[in-house]
Structure formats: structure tokens, C-alpha cells
PDB file of C-alpha atoms in Angstrom:
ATOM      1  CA  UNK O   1       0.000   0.000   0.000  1.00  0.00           C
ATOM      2  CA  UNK O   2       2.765   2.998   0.856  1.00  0.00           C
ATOM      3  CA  UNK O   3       4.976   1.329  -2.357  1.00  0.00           C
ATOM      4  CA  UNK O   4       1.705   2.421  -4.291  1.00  0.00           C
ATOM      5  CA  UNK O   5       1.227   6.084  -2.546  1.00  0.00           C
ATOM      6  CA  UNK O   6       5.102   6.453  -3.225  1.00  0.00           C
ATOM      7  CA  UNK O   7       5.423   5.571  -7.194  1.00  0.00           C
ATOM      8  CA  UNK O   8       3.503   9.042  -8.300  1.00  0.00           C
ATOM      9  CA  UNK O   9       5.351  10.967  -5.726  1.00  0.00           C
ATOM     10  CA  UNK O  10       8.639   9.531  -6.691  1.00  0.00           C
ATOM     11  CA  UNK O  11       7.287  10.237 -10.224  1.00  0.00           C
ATOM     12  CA  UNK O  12       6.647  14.117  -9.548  1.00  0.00           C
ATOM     13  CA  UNK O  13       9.472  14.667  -7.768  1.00  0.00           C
ATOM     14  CA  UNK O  14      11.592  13.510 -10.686  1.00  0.00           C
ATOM     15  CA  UNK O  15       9.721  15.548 -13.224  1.00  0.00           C
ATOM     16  CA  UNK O  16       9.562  18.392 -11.350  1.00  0.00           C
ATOM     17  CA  UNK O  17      13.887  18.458 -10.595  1.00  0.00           C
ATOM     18  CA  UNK O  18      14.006  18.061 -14.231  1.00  0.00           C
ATOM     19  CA  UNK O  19      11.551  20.943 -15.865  1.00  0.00           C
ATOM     20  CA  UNK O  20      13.370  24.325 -15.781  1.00  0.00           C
ATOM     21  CA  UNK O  21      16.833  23.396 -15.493  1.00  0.00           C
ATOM     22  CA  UNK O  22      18.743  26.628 -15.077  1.00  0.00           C
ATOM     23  CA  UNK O  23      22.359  24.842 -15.958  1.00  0.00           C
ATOM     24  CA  UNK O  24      20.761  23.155 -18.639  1.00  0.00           C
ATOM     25  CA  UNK O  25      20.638  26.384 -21.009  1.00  0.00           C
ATOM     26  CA  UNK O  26      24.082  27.221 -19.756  1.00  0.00           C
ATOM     27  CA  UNK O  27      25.294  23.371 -20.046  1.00  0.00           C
ATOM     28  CA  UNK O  28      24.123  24.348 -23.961  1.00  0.00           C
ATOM     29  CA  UNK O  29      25.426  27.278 -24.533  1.00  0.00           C
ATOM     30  CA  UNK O  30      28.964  26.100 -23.049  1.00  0.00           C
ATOM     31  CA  UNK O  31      28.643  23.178 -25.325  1.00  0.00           C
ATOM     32  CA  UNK O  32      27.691  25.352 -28.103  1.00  0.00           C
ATOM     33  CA  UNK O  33      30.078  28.365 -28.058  1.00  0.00           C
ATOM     34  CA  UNK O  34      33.063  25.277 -27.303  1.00  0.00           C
ATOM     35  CA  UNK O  35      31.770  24.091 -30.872  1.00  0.00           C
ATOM     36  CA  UNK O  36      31.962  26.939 -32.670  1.00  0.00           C
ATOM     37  CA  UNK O  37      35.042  28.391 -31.011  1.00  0.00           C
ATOM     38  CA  UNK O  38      37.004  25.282 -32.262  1.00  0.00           C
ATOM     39  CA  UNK O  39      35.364  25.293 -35.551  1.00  0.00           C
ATOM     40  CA  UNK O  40      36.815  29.099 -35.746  1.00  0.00           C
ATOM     41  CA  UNK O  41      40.248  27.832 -34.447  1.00  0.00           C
ATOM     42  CA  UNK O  42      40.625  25.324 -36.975  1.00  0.00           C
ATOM     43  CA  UNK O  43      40.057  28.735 -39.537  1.00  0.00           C
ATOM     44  CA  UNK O  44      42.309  30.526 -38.313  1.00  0.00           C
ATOM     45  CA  UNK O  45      44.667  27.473 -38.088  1.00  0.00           C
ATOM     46  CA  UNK O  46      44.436  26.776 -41.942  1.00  0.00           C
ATOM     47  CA  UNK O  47      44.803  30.757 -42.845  1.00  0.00           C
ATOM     48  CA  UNK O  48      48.135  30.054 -41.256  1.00  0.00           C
ATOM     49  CA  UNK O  49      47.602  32.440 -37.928  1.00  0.00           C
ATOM     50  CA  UNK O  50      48.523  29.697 -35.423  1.00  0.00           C
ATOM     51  CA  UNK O  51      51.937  31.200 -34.928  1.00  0.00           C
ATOM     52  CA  UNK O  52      50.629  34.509 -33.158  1.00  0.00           C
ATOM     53  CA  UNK O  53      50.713  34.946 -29.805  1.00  0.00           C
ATOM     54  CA  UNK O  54      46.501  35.426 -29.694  1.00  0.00           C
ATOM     55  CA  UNK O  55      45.759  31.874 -31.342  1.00  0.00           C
ATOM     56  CA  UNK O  56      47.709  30.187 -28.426  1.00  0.00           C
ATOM     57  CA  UNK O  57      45.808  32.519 -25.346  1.00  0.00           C
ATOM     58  CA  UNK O  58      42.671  31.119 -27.404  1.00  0.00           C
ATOM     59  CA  UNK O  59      43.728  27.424 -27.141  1.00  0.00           C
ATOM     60  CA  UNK O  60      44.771  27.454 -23.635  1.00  0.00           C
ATOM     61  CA  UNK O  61      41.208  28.704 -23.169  1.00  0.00           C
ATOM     62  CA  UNK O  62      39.250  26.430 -24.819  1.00  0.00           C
ATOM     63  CA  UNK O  63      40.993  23.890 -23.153  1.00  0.00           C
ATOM     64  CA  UNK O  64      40.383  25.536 -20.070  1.00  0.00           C
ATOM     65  CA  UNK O  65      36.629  25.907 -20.845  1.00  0.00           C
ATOM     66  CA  UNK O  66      36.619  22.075 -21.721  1.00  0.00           C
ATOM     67  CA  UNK O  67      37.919  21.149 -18.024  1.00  0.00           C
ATOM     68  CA  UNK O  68      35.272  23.448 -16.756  1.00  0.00           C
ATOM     69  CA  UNK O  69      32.331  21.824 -18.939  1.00  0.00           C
ATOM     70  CA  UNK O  70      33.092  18.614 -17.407  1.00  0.00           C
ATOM     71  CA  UNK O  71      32.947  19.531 -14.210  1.00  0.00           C
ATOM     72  CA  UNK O  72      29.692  21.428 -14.781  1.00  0.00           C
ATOM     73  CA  UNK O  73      30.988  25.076 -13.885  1.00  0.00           C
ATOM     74  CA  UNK O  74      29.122  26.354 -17.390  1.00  0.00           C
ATOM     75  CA  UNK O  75      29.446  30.035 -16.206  1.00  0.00           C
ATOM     76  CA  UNK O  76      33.080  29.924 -16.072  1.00  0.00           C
ATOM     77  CA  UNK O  77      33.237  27.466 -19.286  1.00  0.00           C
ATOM     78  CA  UNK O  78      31.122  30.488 -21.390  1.00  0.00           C
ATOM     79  CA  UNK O  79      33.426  33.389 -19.751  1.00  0.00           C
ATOM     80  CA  UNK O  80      36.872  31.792 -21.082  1.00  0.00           C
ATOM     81  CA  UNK O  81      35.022  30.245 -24.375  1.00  0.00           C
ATOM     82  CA  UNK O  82      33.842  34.036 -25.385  1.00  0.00           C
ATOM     83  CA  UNK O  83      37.458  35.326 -24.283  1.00  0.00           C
ATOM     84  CA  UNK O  84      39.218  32.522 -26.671  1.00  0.00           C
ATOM     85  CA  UNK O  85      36.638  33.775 -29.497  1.00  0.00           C
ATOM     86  CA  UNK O  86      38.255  37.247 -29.102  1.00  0.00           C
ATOM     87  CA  UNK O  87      41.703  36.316 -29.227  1.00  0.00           C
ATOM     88  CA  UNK O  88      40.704  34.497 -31.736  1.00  0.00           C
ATOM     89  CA  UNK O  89      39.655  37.032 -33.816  1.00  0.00           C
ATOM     90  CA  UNK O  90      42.747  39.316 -32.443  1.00  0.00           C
ATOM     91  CA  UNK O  91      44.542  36.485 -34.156  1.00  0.00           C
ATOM     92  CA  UNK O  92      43.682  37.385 -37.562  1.00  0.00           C
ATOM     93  CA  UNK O  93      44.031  41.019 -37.539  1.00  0.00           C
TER      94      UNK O  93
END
């Protein structure tokens, strides 16, 4: 009888811890900016700016952000994945 009462409210209380994730949208957007970061790396790579100073601050960073993906600190992982994106745009000045 109390396993029966406790299956919905099991139930709920999983939906409920899963609807409205805040670190889901910044899991994402980590996940996201680390894509297209590295996809803009590579670029710059073939248009032969991997020499300069700017490209290498960007890879430490998006190594960086990678470490701080995996342990779930997304703030941090967005904040050194947007700083890489402007070095790596410094890169090809």
C-alpha cells in the first residue's frame, strides 16, 4: 500500500527536478560556443595564424573551458570560451 502512494510521488518529484533546469541552457550554450570556437580555431589554423601569440591565449582557453564543462561550472566554461573567441579574432588582424 505505501509502495503504491510512493510511485507518483517519486514520479513528480523527478519531473519536477528536471523541468526548468537553469544549468541546462548554460550546459548548452557552453557546449555550443566550445563548438563553434574550435570550428573558428581550426580557420584561423588553416589561414596560417597559429603562430601569433593570440591563437595560443585562445587554445589554452578552450581547453580551459573544456575542463570546466566537465565539471559542470558552465558560467566559467562560457566566460573563457567568449574570451578565446576574441583572441581568436585578435589572431587574424
Amino acid at each position: 500500500m505505501l509502495t503504491k502512494m510512493l510511485i507518483p510521488f517519486i514520479f513528480i518529484m523527478m519531473v519536477a527536478g528536471c523541468a526548468g533546469n537553469p544549468n541546462s541552457s548554460l550546459a548548452k550554450q557552453c557546449s555550443d560556443g566550445l563548438n563553434i570556437a574550435y570550428q573558428e580555431l581550426d580557420y584561423a589554423k588553416t589561414k596560417g595564424f597559429s603562430g601569433t601569440v593570440e591563437y595560443t591565449k585562445a587554445a589554452s582557453l578552450l581547453g580551459a573551458a573544456k575542463i570546466q564543462k566537465e565539471f559542470g561550472k558552465y558560467p566559467n566554461c562560457i566566460d573563457k570560451v567568449e574570451r578565446a573567441r576574441a583572441y581568436i579574432k585578435a589572431s587574424q588582424r
